mmCIF file of C-alpha atoms and ligand atoms in Angstrom:
data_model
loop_
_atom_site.group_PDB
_atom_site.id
_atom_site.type_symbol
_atom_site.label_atom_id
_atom_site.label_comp_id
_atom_site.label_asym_id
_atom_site.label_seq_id
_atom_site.Cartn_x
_atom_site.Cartn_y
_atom_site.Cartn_z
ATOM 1 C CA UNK M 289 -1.503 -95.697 34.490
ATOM 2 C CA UNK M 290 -2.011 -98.933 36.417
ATOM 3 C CA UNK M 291 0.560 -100.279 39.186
ATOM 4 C CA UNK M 292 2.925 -102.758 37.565
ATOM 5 C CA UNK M 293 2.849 -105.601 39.747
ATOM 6 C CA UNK M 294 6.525 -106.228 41.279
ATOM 7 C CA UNK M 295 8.646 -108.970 43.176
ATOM 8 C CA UNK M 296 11.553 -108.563 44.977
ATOM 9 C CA UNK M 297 14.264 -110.781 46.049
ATOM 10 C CA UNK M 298 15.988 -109.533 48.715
ATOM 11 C CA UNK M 299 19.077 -110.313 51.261
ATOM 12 C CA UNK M 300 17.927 -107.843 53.520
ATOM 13 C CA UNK M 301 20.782 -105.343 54.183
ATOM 14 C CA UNK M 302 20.402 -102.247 54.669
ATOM 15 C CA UNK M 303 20.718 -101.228 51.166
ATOM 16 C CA UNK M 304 17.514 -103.713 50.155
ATOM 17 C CA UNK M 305 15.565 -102.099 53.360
ATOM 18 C CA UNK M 306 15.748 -98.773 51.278
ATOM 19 C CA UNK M 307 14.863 -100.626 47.963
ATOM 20 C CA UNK M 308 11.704 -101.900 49.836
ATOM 21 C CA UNK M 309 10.602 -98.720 51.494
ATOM 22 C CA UNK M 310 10.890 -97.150 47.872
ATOM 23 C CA UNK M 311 8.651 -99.739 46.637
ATOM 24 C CA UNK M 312 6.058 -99.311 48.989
ATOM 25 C CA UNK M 313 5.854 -95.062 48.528
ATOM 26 C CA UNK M 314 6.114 -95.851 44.877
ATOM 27 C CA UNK M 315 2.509 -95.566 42.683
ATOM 28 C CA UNK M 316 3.718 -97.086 39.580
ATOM 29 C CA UNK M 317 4.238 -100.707 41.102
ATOM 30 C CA UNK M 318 2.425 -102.603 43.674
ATOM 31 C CA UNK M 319 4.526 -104.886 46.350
ATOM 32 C CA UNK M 320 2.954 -108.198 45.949
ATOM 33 C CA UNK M 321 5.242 -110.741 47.312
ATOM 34 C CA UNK M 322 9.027 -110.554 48.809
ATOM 35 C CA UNK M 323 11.673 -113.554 48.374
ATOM 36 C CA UNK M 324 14.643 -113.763 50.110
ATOM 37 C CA UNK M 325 17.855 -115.350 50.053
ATOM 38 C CA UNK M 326 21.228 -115.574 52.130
ATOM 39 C CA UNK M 327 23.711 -112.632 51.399
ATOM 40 C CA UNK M 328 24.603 -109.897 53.669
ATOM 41 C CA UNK M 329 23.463 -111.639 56.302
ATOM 42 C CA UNK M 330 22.041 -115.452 56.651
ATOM 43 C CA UNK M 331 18.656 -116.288 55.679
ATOM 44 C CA UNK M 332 16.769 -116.276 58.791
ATOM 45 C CA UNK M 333 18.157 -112.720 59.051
ATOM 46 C CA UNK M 334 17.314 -111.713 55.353
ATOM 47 C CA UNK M 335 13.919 -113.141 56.234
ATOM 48 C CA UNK M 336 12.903 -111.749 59.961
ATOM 49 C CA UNK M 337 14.739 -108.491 58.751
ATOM 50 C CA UNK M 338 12.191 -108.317 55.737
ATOM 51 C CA UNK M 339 9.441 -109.182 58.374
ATOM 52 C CA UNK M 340 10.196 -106.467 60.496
ATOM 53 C CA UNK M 341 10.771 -103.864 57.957
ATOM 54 C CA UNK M 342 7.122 -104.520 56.352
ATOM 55 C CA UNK M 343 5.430 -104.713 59.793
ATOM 56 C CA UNK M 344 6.779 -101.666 60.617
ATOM 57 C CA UNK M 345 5.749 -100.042 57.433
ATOM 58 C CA UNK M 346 2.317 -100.927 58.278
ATOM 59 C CA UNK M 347 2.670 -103.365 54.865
ATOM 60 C CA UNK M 348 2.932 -106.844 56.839
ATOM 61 C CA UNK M 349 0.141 -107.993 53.844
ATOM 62 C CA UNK M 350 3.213 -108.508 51.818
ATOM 63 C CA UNK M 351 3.694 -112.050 51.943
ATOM 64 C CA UNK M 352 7.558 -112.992 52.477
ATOM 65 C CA UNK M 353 9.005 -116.362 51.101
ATOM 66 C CA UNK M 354 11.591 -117.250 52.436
ATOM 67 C CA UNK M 355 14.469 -118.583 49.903
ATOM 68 C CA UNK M 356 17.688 -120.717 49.591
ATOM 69 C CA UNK M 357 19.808 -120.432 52.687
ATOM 70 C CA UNK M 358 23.018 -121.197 51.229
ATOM 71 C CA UNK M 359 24.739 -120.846 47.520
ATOM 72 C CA UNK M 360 24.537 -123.191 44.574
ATOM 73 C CA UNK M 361 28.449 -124.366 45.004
ATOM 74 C CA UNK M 362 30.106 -121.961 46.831
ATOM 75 C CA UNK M 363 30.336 -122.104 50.653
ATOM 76 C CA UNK M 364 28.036 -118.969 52.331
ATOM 77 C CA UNK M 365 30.022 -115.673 52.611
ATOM 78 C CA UNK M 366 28.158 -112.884 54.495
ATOM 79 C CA UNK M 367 28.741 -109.155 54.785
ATOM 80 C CA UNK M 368 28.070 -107.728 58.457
ATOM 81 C CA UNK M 369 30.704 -106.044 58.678
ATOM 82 C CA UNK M 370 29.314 -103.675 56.402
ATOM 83 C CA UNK M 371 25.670 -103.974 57.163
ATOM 84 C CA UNK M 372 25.874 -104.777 60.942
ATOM 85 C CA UNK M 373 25.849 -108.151 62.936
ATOM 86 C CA UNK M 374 21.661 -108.189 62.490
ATOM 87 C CA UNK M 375 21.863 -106.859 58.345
ATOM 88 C CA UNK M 376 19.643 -103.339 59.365
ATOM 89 C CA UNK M 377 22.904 -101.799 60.576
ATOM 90 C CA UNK M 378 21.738 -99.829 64.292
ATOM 91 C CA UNK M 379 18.627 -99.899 63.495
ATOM 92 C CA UNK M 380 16.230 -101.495 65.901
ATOM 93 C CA UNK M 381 12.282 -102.865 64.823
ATOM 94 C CA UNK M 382 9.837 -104.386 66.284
ATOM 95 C CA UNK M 383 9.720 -108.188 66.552
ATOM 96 C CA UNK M 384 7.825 -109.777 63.885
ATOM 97 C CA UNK M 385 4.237 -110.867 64.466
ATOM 98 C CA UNK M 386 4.288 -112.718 60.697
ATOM 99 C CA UNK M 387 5.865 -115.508 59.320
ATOM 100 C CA UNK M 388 7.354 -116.401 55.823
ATOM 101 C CA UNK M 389 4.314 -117.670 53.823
ATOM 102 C CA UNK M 390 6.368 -120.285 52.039
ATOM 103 C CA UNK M 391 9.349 -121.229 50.317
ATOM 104 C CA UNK M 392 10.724 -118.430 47.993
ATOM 105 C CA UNK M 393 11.858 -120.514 44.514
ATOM 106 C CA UNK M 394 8.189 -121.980 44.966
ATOM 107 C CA UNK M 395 6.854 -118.310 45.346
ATOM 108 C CA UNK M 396 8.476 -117.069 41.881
ATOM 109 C CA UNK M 397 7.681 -120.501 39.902
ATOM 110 C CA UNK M 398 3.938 -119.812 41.103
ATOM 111 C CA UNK M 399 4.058 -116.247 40.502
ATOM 112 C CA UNK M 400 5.392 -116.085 37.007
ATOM 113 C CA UNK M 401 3.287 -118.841 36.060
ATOM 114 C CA UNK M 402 0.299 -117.603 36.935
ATOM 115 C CA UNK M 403 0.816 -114.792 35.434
ATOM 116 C CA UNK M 404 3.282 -114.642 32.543
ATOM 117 C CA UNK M 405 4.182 -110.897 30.792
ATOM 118 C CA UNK M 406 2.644 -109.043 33.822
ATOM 119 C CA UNK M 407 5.074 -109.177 37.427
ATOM 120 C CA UNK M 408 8.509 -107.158 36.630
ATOM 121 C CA UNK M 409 11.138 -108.869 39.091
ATOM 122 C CA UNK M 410 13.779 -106.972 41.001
ATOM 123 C CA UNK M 411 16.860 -108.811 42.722
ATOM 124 C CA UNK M 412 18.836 -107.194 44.726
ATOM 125 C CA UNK M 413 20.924 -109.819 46.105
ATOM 126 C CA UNK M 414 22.885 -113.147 44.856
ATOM 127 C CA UNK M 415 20.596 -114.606 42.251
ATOM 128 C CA UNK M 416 20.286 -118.185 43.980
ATOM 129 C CA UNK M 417 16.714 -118.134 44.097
ATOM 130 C CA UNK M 418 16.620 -117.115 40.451
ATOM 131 C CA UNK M 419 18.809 -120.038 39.587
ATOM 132 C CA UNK M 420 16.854 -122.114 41.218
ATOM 133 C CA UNK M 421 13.820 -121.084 39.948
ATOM 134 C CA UNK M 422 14.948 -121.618 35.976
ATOM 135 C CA UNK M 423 16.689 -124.901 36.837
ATOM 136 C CA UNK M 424 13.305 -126.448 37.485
ATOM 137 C CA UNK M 425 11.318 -124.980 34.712
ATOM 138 C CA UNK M 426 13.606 -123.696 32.402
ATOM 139 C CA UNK M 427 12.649 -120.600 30.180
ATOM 140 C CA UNK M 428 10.212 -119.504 33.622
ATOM 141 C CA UNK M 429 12.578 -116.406 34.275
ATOM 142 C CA UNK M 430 11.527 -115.270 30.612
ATOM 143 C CA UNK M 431 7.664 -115.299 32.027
ATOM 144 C CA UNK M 432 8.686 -112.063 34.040
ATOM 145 C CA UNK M 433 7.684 -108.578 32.322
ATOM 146 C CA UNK M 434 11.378 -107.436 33.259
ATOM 147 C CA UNK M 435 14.075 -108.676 35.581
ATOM 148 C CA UNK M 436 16.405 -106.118 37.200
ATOM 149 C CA UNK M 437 19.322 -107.130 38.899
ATOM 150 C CA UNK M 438 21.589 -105.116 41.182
ATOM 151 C CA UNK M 439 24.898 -107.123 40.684
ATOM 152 C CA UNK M 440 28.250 -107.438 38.532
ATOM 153 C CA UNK M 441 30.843 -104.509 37.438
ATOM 154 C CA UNK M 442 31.113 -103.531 33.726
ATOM 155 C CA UNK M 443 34.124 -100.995 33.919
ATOM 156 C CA UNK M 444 34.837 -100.364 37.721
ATOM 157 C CA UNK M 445 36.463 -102.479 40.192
ATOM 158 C CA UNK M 446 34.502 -104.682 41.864
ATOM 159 C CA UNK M 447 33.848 -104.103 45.788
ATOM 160 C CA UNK M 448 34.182 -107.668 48.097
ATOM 161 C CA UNK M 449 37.272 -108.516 45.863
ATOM 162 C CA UNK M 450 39.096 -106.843 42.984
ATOM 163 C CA UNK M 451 37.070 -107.777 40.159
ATOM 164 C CA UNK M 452 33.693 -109.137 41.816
ATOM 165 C CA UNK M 453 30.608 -107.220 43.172
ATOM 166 C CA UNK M 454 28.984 -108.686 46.191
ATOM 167 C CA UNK M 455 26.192 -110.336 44.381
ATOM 168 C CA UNK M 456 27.573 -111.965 41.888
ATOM 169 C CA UNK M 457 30.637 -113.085 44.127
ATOM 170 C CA UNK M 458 28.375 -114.543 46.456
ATOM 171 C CA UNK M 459 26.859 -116.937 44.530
ATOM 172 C CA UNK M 460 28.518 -116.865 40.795
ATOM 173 C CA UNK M 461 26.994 -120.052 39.283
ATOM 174 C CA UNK M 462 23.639 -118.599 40.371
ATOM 175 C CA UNK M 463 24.807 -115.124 38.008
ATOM 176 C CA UNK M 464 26.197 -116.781 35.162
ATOM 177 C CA UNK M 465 22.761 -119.365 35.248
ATOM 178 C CA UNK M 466 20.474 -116.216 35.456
ATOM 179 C CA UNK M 467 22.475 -114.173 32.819
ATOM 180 C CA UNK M 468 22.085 -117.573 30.378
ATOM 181 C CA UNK M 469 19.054 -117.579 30.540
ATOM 182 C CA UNK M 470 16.238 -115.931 28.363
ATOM 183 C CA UNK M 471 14.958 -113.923 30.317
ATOM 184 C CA UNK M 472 14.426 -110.113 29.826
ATOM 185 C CA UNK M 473 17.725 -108.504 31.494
ATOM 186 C CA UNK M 474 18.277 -105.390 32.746
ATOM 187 C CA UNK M 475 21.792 -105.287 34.376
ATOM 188 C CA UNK M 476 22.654 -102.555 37.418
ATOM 189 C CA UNK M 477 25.926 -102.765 38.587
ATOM 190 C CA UNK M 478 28.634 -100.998 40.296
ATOM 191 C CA UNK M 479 28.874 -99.050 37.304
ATOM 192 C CA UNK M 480 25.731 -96.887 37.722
ATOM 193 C CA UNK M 481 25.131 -97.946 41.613
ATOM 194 C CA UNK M 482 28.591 -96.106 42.929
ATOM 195 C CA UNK M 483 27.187 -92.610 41.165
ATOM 196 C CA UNK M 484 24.520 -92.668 43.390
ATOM 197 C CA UNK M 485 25.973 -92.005 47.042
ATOM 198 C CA UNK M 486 23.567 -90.814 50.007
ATOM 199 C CA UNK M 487 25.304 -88.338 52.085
ATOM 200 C CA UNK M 488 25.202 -88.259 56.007
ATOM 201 C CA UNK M 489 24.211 -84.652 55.602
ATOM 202 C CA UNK M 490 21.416 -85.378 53.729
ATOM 203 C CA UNK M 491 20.284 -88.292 55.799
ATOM 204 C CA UNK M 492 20.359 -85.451 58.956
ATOM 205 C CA UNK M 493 18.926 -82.975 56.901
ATOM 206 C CA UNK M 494 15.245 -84.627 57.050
ATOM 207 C CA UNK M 495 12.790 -85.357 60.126
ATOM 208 C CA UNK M 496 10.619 -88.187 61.066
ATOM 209 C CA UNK M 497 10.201 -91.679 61.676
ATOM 210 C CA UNK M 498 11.853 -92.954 58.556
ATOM 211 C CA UNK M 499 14.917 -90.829 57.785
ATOM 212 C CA UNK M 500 15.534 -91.920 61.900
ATOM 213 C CA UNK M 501 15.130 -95.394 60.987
ATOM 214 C CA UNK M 502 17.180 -94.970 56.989
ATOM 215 C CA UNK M 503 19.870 -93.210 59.670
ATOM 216 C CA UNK M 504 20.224 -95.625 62.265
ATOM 217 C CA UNK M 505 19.924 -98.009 59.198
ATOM 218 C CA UNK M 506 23.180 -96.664 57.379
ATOM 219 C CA UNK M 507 24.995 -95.681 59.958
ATOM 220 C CA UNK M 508 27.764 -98.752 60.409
ATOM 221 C CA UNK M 509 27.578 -98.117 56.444
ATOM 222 C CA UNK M 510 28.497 -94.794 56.720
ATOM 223 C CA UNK M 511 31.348 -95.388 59.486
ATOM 224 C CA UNK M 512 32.383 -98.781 56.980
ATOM 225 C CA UNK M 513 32.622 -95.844 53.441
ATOM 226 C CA UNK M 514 34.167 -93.177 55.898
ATOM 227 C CA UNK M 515 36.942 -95.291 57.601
ATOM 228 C CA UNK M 516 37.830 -97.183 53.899
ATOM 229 C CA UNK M 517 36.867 -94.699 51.619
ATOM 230 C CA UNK M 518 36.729 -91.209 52.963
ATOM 231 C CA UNK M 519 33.125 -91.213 52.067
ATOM 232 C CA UNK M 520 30.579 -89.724 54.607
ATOM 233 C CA UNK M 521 27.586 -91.524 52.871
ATOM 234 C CA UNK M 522 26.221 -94.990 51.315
ATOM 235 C CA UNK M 523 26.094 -96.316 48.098
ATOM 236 C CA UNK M 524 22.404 -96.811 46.920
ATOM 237 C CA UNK M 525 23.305 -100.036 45.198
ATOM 238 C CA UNK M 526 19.481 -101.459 46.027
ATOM 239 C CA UNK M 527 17.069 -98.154 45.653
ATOM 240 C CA UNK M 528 19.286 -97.718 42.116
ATOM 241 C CA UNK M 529 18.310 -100.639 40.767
ATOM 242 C CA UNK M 530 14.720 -100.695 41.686
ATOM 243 C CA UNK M 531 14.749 -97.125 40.591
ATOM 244 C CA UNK M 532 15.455 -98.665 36.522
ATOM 245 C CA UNK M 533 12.387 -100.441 37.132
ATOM 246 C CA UNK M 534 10.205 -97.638 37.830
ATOM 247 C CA UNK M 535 12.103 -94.631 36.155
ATOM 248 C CA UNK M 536 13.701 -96.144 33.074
ATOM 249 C CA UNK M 537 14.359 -92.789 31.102
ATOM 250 C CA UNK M 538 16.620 -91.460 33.935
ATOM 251 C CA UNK M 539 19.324 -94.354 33.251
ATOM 252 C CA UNK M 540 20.849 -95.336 30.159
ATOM 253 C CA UNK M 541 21.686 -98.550 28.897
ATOM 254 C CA UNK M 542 24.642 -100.248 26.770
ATOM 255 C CA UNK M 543 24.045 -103.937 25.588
ATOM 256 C CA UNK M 544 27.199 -106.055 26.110
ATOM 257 C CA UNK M 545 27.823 -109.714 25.528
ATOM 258 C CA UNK M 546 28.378 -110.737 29.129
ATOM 259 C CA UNK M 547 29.501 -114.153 31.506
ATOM 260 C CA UNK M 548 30.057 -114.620 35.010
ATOM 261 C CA UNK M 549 33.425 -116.184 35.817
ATOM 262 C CA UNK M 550 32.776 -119.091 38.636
ATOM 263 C CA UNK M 551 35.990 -120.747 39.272
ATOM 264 C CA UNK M 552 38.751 -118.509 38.892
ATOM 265 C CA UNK M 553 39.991 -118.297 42.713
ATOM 266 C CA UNK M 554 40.851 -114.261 42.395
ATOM 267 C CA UNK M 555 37.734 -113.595 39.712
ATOM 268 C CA UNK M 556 34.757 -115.922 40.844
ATOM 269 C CA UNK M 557 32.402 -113.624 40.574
ATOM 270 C CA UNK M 558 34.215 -111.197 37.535
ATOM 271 C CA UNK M 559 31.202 -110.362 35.271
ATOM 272 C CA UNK M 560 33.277 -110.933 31.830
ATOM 273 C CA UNK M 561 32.097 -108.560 29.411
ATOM 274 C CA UNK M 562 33.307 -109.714 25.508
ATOM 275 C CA UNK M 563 33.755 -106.333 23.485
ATOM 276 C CA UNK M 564 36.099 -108.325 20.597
ATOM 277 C CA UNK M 565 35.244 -107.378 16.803
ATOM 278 C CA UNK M 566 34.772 -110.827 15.831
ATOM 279 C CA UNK M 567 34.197 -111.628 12.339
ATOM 280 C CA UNK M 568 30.282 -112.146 11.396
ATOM 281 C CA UNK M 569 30.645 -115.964 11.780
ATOM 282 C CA UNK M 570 31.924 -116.077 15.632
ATOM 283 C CA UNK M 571 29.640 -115.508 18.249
ATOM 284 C CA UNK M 572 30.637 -113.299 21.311
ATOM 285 C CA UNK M 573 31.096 -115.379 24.555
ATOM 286 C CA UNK M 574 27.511 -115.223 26.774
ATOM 287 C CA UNK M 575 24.370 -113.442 25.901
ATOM 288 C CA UNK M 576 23.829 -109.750 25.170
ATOM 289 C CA UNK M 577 22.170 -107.943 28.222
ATOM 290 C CA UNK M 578 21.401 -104.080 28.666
ATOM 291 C CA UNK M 579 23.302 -102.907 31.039
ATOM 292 C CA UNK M 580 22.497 -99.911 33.144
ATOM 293 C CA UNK M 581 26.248 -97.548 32.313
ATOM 294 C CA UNK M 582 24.664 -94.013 33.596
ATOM 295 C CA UNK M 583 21.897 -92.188 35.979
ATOM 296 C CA UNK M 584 20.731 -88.889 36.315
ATOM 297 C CA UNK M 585 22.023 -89.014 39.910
ATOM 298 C CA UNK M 586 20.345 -85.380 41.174
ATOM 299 C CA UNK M 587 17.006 -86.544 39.939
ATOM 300 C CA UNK M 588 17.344 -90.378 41.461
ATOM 301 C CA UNK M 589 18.704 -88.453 44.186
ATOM 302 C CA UNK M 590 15.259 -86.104 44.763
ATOM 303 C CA UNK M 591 13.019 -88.755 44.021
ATOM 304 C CA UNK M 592 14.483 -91.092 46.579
ATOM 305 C CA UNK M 593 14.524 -88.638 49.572
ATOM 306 C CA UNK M 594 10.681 -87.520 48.273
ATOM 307 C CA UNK M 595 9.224 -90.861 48.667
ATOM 308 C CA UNK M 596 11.922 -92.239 51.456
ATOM 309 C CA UNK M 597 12.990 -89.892 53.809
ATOM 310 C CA UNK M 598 10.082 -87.410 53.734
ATOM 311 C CA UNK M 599 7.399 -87.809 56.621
HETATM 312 O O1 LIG K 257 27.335 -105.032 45.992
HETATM 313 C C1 LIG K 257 26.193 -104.426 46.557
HETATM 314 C C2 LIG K 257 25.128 -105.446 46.773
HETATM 315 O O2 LIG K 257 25.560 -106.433 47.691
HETATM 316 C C3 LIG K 257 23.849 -104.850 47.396
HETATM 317 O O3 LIG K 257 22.745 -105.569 46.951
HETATM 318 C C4 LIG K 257 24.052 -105.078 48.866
HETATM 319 O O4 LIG K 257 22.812 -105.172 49.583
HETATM 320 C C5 LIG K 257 24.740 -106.402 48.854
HETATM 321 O O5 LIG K 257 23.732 -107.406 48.755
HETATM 322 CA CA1 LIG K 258 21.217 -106.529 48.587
#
């Protein structure tokens, strides 16, 4: 079976490190090209973090775009207090020798132009780029094979504020433009993301060069879930979503009308999911979008640390 070529927009995090080390010990998609955008941490740091990690995975032939540095509306919210003041947590690498090769939004309108049905597109931060992207040639989102997203809540709290994942809350006029649109959706939020927790233990329990750098990587992570949650471990909100791109029959899906809320000053962000039995003549608010609602978490689990954490 050939590689499916893949994209990845990124706000490189700690979280998205692990998505892009999966991608790269992954056979059944080929890295070729990395946007990224301002989330955890600001965009130089999304980008020179994305730099570094590829470098140091002997990949640095991935080309990195670099993306929009701010929201479409919203003012620029950041989370280093869960990720760390540089976005890879304690982890230290190597300055980069590489620059971005562009701008990202250029990157995926050339991309998915040049060739439409074939690249399957992961995000794994706020969908800015995205937005961006289908503002300026509507219906180009639709060229991608698939797009997953890491982002929203379906039936669990949200996690930056009571109703809102990070993603979506970050930049929710980007969401609700990216959910609009035609594009071929495949929603992982909170949901399916929060059954999928990396212990410390495990993390220890492996040798070498990367589980040193995924430790030192998770570790403000870990003390952030132990000190607020009691949890020794890290949500794999970023590896989970790539992982419905490559291993689709280990999650299943639910297709719900969905909208993003964007002005509501406690629910920006709220991913509004319409479940009324309207009659046959009224049309659910948003779009219908399969959303990711379960995960065999033992075998996402085993594949992770096999391609991840193992020498
Ligand atoms: O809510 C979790 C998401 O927000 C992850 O993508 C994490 O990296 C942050 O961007
Ligand atoms: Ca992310």
């Amino acid at each position: 079976m050939p590689a499916t070529p893949l994209i990845m927009d990124v706000d490189t995090g700690v979280d998205d490190a692990l998505a892009l080390l999966l991608a790269l010990s992954s056979p059944e998609v080929e890295l070729v090209g990395v946007s990224t955008v301002a989330g955890n941490v600001p965009l130089p740091r999304t980008t020179d973090n994305t730099l570094r990690l590829l470098q140091w995975a002997e990949r640095a032939d991935v080309p990195v775009y670099a993306g929009a540095e701010r929201p479409l509306v919203r003012s620029a919210v950041a989370a280093a207090d869960v990720h760390g003041a540089t976005g890879l947590g304690a982890a230290y690498l190597p300055e980069a020798r590489t620059s971005p090769a562009g701008d990202g939004v250029e990157f995926l309108l050339s991309i998915l132009q040049a060739r439409p049905g074939e690249v399957t597109l992961v995000a794994t931060g706020p969908l800015t780029n995205l937005a961006q992207a289908e503002a300026r040639v509507p219906g180009v989102l639709r060229r991608a094979r698939q797009v997953v997203i890491m982002g929203g809540a379906v039936r669990v709290p949200g996690n930056v504020a009571p109703t809102a994942e990070f993603n979506f809350y970050a930049d929710p006029h980007a969401a609700r433009q990216v959910l609009a649109s035609a594009a071929e959706l495949v929603l992982v939020g909170l949901d399916v993301t929060e059954q999928v927790g990396l212990e410390q233990a495990a993390l220890q329990a492996h040798a070498g060069v990367r589980a040193a750098f995924c430790r030192a990587a998770c570790e403000p992570v870990i003390a952030f879930k132990s000190a607020h949650y009691g949890f020794a471990g890290m949500h794999l909100h970023d590896p989970v979503a790539l992982g419905a791109a490559l291993w689709p029959q280990l999650f299943r899906t639910q297709r719900l009308w969905l909208d993003v809320e964007t002005a509501g000053d406690l629910t920006a962000g709220q991913l509004v999911v319409d479940r009324r039995a309207l009659a046959s003549d009224q049309k659910p608010q948003g779009r219908p979008v399969a959303c990711a609602m379960a995960v065999e978490r033992a075998r996402f689990l085993e594949l992770f640390a096999e391609r991840v954490l193992t020498p």
